[in-house]
Tab-separated table of C-alpha atoms and ligand atoms in Angstrom:
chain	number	residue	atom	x	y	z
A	1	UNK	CA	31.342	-12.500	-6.517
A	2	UNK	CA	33.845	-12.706	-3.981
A	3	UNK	CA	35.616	-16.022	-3.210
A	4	UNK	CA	37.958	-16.813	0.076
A	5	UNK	CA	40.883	-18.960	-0.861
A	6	UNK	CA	42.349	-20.190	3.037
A	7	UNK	CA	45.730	-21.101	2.236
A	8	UNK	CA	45.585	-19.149	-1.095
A	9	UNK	CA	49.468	-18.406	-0.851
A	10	UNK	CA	50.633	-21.958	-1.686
A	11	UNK	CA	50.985	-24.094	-4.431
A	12	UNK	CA	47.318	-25.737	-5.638
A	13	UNK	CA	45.738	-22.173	-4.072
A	14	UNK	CA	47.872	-19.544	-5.858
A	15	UNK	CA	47.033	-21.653	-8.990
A	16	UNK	CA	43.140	-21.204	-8.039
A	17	UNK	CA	43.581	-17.728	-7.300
A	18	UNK	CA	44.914	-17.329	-11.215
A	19	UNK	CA	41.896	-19.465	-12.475
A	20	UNK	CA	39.423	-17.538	-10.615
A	21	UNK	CA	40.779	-13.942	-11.477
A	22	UNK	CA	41.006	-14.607	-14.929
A	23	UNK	CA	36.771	-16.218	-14.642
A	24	UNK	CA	36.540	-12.664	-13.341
A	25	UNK	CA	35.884	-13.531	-9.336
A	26	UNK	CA	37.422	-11.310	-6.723
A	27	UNK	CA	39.532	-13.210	-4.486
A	28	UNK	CA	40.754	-13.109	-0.510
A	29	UNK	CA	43.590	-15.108	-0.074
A	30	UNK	CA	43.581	-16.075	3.959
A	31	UNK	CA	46.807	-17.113	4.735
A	32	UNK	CA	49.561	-17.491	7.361
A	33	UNK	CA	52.875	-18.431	5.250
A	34	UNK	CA	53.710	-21.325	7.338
A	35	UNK	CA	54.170	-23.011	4.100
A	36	UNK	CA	54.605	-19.881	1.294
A	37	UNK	CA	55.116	-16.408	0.903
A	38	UNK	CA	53.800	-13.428	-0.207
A	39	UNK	CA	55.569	-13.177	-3.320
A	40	UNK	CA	53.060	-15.918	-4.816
A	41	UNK	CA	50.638	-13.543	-4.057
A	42	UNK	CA	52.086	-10.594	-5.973
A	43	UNK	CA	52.982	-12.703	-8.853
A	44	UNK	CA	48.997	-13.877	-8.978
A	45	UNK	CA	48.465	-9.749	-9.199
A	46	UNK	CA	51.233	-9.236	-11.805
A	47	UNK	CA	50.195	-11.900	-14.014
A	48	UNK	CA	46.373	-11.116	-14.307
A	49	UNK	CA	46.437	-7.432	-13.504
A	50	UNK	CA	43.686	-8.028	-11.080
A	51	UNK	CA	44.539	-7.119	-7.282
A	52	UNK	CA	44.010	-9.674	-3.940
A	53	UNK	CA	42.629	-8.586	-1.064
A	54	UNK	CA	45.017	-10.808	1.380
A	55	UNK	CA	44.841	-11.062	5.412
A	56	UNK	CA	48.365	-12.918	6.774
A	57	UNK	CA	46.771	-14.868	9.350
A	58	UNK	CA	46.561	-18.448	11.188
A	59	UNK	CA	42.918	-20.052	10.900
A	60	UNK	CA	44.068	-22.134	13.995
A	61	UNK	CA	43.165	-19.182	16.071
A	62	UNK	CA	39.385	-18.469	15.846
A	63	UNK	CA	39.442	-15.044	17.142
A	64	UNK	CA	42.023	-14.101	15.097
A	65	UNK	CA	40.264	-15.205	12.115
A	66	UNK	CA	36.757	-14.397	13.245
A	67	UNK	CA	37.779	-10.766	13.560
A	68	UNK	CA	39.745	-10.632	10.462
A	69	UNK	CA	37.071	-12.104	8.409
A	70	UNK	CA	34.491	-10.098	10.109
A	71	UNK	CA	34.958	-7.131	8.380
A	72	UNK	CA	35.095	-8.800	4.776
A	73	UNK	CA	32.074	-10.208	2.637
A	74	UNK	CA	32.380	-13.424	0.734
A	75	UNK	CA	30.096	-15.649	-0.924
A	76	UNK	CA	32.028	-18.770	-1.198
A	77	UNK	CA	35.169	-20.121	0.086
A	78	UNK	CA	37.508	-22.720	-0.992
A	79	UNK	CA	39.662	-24.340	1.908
A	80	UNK	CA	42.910	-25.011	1.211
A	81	UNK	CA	45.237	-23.985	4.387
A	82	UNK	CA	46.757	-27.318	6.133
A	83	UNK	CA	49.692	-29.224	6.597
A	84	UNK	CA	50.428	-31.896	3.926
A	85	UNK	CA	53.707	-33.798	4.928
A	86	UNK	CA	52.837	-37.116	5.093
A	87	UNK	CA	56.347	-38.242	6.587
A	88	UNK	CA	56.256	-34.874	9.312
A	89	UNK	CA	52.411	-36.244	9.847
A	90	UNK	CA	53.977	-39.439	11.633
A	91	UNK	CA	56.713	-37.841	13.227
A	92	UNK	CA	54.425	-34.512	14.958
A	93	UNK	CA	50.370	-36.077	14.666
A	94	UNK	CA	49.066	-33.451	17.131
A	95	UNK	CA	50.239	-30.699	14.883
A	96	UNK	CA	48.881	-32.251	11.749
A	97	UNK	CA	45.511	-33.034	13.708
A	98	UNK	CA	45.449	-29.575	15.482
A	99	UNK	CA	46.075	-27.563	12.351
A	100	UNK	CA	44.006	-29.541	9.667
A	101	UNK	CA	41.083	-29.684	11.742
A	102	UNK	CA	40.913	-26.679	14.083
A	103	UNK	CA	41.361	-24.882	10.818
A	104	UNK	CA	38.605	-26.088	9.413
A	105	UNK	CA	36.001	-25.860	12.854
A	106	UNK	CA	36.655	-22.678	12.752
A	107	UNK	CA	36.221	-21.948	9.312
A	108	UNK	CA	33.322	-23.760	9.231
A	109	UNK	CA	31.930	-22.018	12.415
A	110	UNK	CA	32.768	-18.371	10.843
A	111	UNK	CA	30.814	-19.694	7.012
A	112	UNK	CA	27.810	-20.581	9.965
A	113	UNK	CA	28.446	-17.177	11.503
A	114	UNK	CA	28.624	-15.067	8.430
A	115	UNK	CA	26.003	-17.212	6.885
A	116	UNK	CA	27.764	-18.162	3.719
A	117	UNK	CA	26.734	-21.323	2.288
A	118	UNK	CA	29.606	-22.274	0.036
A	119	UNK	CA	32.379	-24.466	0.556
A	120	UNK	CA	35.059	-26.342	-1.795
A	121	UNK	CA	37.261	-28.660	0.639
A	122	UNK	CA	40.768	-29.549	-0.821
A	123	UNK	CA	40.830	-33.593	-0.331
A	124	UNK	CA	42.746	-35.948	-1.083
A	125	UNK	CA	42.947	-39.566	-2.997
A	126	UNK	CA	44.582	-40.428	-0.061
A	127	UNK	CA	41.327	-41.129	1.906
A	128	UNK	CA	40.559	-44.220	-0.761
A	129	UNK	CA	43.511	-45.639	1.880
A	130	UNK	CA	44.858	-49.559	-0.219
A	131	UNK	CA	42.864	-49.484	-3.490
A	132	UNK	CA	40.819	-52.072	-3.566
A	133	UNK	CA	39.351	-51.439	-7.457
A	134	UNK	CA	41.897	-50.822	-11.043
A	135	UNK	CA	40.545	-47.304	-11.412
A	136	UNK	CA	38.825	-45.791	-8.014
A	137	UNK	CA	35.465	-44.492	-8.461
A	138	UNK	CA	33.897	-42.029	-5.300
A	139	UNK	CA	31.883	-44.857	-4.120
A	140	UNK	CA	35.233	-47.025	-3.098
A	141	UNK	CA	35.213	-47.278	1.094
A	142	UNK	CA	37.360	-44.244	2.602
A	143	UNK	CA	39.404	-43.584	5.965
A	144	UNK	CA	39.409	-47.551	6.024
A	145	UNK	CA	43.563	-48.528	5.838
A	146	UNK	CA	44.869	-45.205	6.373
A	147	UNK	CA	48.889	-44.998	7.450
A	148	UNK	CA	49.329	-41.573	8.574
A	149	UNK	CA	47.887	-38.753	10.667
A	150	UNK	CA	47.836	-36.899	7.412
A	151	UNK	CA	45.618	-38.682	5.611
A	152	UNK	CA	43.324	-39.650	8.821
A	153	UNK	CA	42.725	-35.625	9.429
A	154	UNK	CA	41.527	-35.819	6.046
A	155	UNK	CA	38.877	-38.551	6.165
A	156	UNK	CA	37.965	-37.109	9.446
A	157	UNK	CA	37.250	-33.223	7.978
A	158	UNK	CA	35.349	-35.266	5.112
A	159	UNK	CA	32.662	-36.402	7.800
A	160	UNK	CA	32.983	-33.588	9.655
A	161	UNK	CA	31.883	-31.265	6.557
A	162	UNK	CA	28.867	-33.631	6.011
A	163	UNK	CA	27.894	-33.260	9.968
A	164	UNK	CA	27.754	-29.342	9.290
A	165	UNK	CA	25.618	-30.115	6.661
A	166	UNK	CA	23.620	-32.375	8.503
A	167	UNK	CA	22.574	-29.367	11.120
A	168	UNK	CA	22.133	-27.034	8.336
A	169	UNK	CA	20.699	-28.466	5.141
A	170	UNK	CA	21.209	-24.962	3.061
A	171	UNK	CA	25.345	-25.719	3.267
A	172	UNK	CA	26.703	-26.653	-0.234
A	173	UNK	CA	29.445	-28.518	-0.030
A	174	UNK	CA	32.268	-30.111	-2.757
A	175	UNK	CA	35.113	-32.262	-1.690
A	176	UNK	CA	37.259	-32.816	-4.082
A	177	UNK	CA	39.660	-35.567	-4.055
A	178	UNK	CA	42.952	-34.413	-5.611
A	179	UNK	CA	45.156	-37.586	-7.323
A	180	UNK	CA	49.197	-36.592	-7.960
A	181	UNK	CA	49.097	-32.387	-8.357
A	182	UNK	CA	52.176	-31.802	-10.765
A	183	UNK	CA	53.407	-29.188	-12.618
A	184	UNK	CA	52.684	-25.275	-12.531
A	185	UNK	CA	51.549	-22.352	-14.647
A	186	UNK	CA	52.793	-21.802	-18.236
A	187	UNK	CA	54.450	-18.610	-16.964
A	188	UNK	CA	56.803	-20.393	-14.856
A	189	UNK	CA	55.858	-17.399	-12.639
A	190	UNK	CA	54.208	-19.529	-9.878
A	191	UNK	CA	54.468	-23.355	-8.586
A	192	UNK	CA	55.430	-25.273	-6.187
A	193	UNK	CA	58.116	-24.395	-3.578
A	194	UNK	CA	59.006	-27.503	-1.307
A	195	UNK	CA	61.082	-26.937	1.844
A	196	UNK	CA	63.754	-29.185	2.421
A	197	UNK	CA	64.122	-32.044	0.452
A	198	UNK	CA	61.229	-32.977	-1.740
A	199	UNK	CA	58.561	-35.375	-0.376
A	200	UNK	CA	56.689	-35.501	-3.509
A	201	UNK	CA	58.300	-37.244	-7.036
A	202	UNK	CA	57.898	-34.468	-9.458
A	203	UNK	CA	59.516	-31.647	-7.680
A	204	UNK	CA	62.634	-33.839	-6.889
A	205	UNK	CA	63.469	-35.177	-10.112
A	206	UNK	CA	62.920	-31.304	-11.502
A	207	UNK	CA	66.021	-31.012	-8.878
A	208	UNK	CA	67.937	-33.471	-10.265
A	209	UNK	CA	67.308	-32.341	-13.646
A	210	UNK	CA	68.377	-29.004	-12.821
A	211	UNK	CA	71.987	-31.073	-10.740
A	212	UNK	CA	71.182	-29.507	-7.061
A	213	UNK	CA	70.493	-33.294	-6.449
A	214	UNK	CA	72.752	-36.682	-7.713
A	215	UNK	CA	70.095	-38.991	-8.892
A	216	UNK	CA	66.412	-40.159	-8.177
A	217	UNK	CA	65.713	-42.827	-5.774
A	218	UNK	CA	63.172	-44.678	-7.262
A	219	UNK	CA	61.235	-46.417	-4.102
A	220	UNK	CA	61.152	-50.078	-4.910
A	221	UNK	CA	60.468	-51.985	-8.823
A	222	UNK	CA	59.367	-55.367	-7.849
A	223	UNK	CA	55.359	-53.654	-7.378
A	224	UNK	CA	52.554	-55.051	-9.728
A	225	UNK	CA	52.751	-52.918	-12.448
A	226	UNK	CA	54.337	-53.156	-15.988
A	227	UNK	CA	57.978	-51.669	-15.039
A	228	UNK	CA	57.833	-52.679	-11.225
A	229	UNK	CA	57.950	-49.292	-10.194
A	230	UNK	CA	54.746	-47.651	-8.390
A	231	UNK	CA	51.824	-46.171	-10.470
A	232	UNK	CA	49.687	-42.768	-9.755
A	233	UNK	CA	47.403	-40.555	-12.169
A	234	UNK	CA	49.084	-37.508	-12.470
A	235	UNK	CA	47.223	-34.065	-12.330
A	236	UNK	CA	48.393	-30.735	-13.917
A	237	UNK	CA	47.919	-28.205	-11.385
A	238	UNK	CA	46.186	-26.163	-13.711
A	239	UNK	CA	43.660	-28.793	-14.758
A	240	UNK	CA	43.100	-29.351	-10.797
A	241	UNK	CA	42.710	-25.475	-10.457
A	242	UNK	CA	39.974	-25.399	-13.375
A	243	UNK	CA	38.211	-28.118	-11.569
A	244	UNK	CA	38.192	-25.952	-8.505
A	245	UNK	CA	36.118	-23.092	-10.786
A	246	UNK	CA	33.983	-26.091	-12.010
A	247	UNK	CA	33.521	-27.058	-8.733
A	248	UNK	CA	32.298	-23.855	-7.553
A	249	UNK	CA	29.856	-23.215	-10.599
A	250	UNK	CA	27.605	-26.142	-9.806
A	251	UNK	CA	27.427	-26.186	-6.107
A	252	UNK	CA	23.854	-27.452	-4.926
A	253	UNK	CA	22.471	-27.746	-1.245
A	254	UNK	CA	24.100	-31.195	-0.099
A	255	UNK	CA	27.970	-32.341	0.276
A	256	UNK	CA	29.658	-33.786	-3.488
A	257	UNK	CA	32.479	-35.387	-3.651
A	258	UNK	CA	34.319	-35.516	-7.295
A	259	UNK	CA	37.738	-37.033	-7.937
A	260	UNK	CA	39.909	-34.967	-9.337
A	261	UNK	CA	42.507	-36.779	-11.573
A	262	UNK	CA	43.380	-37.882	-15.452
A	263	UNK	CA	42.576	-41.288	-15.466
A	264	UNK	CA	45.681	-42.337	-16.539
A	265	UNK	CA	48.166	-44.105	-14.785
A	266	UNK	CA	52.379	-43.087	-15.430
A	267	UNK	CA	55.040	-45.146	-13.293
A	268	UNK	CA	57.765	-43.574	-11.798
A	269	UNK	CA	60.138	-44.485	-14.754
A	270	UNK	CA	57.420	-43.166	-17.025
A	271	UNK	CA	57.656	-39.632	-15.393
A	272	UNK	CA	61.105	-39.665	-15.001
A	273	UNK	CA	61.755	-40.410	-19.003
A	274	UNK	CA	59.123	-37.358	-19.524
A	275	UNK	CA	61.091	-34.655	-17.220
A	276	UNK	CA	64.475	-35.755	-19.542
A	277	UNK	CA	62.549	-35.658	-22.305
A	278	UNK	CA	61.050	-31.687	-21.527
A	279	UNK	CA	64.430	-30.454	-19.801
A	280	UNK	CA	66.640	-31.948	-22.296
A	281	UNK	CA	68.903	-33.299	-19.005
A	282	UNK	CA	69.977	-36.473	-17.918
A	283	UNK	CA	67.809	-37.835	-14.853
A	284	UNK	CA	69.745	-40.436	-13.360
A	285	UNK	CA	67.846	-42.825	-11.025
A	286	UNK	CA	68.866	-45.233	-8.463
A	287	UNK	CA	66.281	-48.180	-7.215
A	288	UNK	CA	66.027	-48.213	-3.698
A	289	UNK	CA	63.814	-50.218	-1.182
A	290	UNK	CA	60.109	-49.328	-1.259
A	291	UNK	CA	58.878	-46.538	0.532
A	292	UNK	CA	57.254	-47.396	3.926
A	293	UNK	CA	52.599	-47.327	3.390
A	294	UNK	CA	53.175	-46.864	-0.886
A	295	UNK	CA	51.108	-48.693	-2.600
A	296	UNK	CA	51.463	-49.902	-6.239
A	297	UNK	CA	48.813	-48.073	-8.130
A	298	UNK	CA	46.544	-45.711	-7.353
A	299	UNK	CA	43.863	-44.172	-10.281
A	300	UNK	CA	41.328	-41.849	-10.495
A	301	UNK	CA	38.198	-42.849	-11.959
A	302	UNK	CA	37.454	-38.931	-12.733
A	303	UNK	CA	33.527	-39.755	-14.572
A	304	UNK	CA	31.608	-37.861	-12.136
A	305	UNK	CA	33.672	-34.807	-12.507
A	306	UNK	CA	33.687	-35.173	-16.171
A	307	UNK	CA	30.074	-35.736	-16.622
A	308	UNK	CA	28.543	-33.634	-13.048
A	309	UNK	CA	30.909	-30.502	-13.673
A	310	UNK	CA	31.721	-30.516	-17.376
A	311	UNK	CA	35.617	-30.708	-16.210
A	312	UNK	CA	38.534	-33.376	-17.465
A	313	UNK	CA	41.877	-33.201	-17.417
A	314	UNK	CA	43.217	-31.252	-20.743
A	315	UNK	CA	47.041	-31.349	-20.109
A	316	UNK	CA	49.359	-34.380	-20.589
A	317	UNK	CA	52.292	-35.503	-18.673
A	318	UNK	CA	54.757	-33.894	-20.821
A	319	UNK	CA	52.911	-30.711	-20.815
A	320	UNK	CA	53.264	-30.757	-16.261
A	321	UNK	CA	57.027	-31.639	-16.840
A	322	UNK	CA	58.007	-28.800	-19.745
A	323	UNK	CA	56.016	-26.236	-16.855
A	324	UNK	CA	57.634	-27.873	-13.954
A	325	UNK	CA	60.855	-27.311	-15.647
A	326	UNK	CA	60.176	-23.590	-17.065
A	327	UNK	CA	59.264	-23.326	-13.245
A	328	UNK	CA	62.623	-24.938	-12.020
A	329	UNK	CA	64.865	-23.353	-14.387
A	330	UNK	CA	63.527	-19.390	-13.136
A	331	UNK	CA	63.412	-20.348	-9.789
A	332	UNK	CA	66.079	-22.770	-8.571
A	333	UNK	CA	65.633	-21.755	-4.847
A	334	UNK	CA	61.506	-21.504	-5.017
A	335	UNK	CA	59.757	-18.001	-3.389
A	336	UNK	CA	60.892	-19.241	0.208
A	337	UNK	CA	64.616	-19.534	-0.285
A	338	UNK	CA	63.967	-22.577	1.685
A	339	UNK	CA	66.191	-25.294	-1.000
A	340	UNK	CA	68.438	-27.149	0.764
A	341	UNK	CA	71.083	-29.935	-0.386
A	342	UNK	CA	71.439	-31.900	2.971
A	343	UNK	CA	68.692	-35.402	3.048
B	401	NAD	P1	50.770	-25.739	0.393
B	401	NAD	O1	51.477	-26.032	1.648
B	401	NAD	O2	51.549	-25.182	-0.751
B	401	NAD	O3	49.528	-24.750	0.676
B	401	NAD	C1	48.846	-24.739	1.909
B	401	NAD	C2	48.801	-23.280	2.378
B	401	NAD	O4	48.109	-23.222	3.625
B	401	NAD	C3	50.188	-22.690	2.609
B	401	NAD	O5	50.274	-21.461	1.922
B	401	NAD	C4	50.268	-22.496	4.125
B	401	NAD	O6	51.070	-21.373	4.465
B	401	NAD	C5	48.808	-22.323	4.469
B	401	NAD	N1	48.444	-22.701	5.856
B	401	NAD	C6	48.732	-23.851	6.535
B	401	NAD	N2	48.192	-23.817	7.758
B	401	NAD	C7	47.536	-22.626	7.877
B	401	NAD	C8	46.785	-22.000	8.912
B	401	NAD	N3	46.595	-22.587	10.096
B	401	NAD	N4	46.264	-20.761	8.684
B	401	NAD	C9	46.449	-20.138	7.488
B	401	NAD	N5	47.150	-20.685	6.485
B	401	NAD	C10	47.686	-21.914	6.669
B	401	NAD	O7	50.005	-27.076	-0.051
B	401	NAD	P2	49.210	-27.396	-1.387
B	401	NAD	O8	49.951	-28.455	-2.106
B	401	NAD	O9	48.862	-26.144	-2.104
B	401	NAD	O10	47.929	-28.067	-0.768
B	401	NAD	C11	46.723	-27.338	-0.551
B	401	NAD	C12	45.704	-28.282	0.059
B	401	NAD	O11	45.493	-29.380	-0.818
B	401	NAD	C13	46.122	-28.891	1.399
B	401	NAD	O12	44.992	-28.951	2.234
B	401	NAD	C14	46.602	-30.261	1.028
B	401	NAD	O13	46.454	-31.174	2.078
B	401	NAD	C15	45.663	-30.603	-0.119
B	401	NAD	N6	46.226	-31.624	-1.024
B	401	NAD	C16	47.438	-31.397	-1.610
B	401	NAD	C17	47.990	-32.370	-2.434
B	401	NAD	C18	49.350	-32.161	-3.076
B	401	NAD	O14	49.935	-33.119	-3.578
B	401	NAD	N7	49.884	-30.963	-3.138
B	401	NAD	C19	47.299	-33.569	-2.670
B	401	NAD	C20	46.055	-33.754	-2.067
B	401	NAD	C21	45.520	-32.758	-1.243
B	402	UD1	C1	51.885	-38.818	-1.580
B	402	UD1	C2	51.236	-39.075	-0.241
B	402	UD1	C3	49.747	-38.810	-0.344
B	402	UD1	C4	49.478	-37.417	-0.901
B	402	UD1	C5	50.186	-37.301	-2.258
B	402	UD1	C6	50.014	-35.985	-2.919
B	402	UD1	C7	52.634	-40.834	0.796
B	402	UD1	C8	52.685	-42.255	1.258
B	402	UD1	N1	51.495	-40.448	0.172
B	402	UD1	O1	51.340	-39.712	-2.510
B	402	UD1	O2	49.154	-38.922	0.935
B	402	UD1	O3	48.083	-37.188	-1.045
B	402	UD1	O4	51.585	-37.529	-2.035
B	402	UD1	O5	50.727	-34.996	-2.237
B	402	UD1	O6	53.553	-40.068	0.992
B	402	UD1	N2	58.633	-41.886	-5.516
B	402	UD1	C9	59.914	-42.314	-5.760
B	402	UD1	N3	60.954	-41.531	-5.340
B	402	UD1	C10	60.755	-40.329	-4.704
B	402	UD1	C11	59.433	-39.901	-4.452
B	402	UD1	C12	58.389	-40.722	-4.857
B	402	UD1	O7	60.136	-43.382	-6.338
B	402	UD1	O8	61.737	-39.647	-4.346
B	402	UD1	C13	57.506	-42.722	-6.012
B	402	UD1	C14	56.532	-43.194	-4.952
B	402	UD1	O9	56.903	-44.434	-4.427
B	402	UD1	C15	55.216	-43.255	-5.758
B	402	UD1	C16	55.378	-42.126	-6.806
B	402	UD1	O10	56.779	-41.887	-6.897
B	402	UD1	O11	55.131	-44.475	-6.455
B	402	UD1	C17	54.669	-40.841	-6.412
B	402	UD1	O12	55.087	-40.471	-5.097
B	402	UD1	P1	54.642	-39.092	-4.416
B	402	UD1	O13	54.862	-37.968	-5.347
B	402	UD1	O14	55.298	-39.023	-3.082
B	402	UD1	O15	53.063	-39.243	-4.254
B	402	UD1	P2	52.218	-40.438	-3.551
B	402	UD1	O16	53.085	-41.395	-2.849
B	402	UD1	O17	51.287	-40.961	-4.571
């Protein structure tokens, strides 16, 4: 069986492209390298011995796509390819909005086209907007509270997959909502390459571990929590990718959503005594003000996924730092060459 991974290049898809290989799917990775590069792609080959069929192109454009797609037969594809700045969402929301969800009309128009019925949407916990429960199950309300275009294109591709559906009741659809993706393979051969300075908390304290940065700021200790400092269930990428393969295994006529997450809640200081723990460096941190739309704590209440798709999270906290780090250490400028200094 033949899977399409859109945005298979980058760092949750690459990671799904491994899992998927090694389950024994073949695998098209769709992708235009806005945000990677083709060197993830070879690595996927090199590490399972198992070759992917990949077409270097933008979804935005549905002729483009159409016609490279055309040729190609799939029975399932897993949507990954967007823009996920939160901060660049703000700054440029057309080009969030444009890319997220013309991508998606027109992948969803070519599945129509091609008539292939199965589709696993990258979401994200983000759509749960201010929690309103301890641990957040898939009932809690969504798009309700959002901050940024980011998360908004989200919630809206959510309905808009379940409006598809609604025309053509044979469309299986999963959403899964992703909580904090960390970490990378075991090989250190693939993971996550951020341009510019690091959004995301992981990848910038591996930088500071490894001295291309001074010190962590932590964003704000005066939240709810038992330290201060904000809260967030923390997902090995591999655990996430697994759940993709669950995912795709028990698809059924309809549109599921499962969150995809641990279930257990680390603060900032919590992750950043695990990455000096793995990398045997000194972190330093600084407390700064609180990050503008953070919240205090936000977990996954992952029992659907657990129970509906036989999936939970296997690997700890430590286990995402010692692969972030492995990661880190044999790649201090990521695949892109894109590490810069300058905040
Ligand atoms: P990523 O940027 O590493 O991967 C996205 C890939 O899509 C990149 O390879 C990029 O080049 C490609 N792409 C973007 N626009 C495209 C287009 N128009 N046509 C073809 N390719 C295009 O990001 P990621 O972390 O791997 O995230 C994958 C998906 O998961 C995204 O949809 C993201 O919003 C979602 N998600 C990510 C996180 C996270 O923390 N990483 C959390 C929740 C949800
Ligand atoms: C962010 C996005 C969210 C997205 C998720 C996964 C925001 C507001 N939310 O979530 O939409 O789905 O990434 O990609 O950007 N922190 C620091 N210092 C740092 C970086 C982060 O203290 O330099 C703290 C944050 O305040 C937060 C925690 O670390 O408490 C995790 O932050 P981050 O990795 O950015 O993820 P989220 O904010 O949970």
């Amino acid at each position: 069986m033949r899977v399409l991974l859109t945005g298979g290049a980058g760092y949750i898809g690459s990671h799904t492209a491994l899992v998927l290989l090694e389950a024994g799917y073949d695998v098209t990775v769709l992708d235009d390298f806005s945000n990677s590069s083709a060197e993830s792609v070879a690595r996927i080959e090199a590490l399972t011995d198992r070759s992917v069929q990949t077409i270097a192109c933008n979804l935005g454009d549905l002729r483009e796509a159409a016609q490279a797609l055309q040729v190609i037969d799939f029975e399932a594809a897993i949507h990954l390819a967007g823009f996920k700045a939160v901060g660049e969402s703000v700054k440029n929301p057309s080009a969030y909005y444009r890319n997220n969800i013309v991508s998606t009309l027109n992948l969803l128009d070519i599945l129509r086209a091609k008539n292939v019925r199965e589709l696993v949407f990258s979401s994200s916990a983000t759509v749960y907007g201010v929690p309103q429960t301890e641990r957040i199950d898939e009932s809690h309300p969504t798009g309700q509270g959002l901050t940024n275009p980011y998360g908004r294109s989200k919630a809206m591709i959510e309905q808009i997959i379940r409006d598809v559906h609604a025309s053509w009741p044979d469309f299986k659809a999963v959403l899964l909502r992703y909580f904090n993706p960390v970490g990378a393979h075991e090989s250190g051969r693939i993971g996550e390459s951020p341009s510019g300075v690091p959004n995301n908390l992981m990848p910038y304290v591996a930088q500071v571990a490894a001295g291309q940065r001074e010190s962590v700021k932590v964003f704000g200790d005066a939240y709810a929590t038992p330290d201060g400092t904000g809260v967030r269930d923390y997902i090995h990428v591999m655990d996430l990718a697994d759940g993709h393969l669950a995912a795709l295994q028990h698809l059924e006529p309809g549109v599921a959503t499962y969150n995809l997450g641990s279930g257990i809640g680390y603060s900032v200081l919590d992750v950043i005594g695990a990455y000096a723990e793995a990398s045997g460096k000194d972190v330093p941190y600084v407390i700064t003000e609180p990050r503008a739309g953070d919240v205090s704590r936000v977990i996954a209440d992952p029992s659907r996924a657990n129970q509906m798709l036989g999936w939970s999270a296997k690997r700890s906290l430590d286990d995402a730092c010692r692969d972030s780090w492995r990661w880190q250490k044999q790649n201090p400028e990521g695949l892109q060459g894109r590490y810069t200094v300058a905040e």
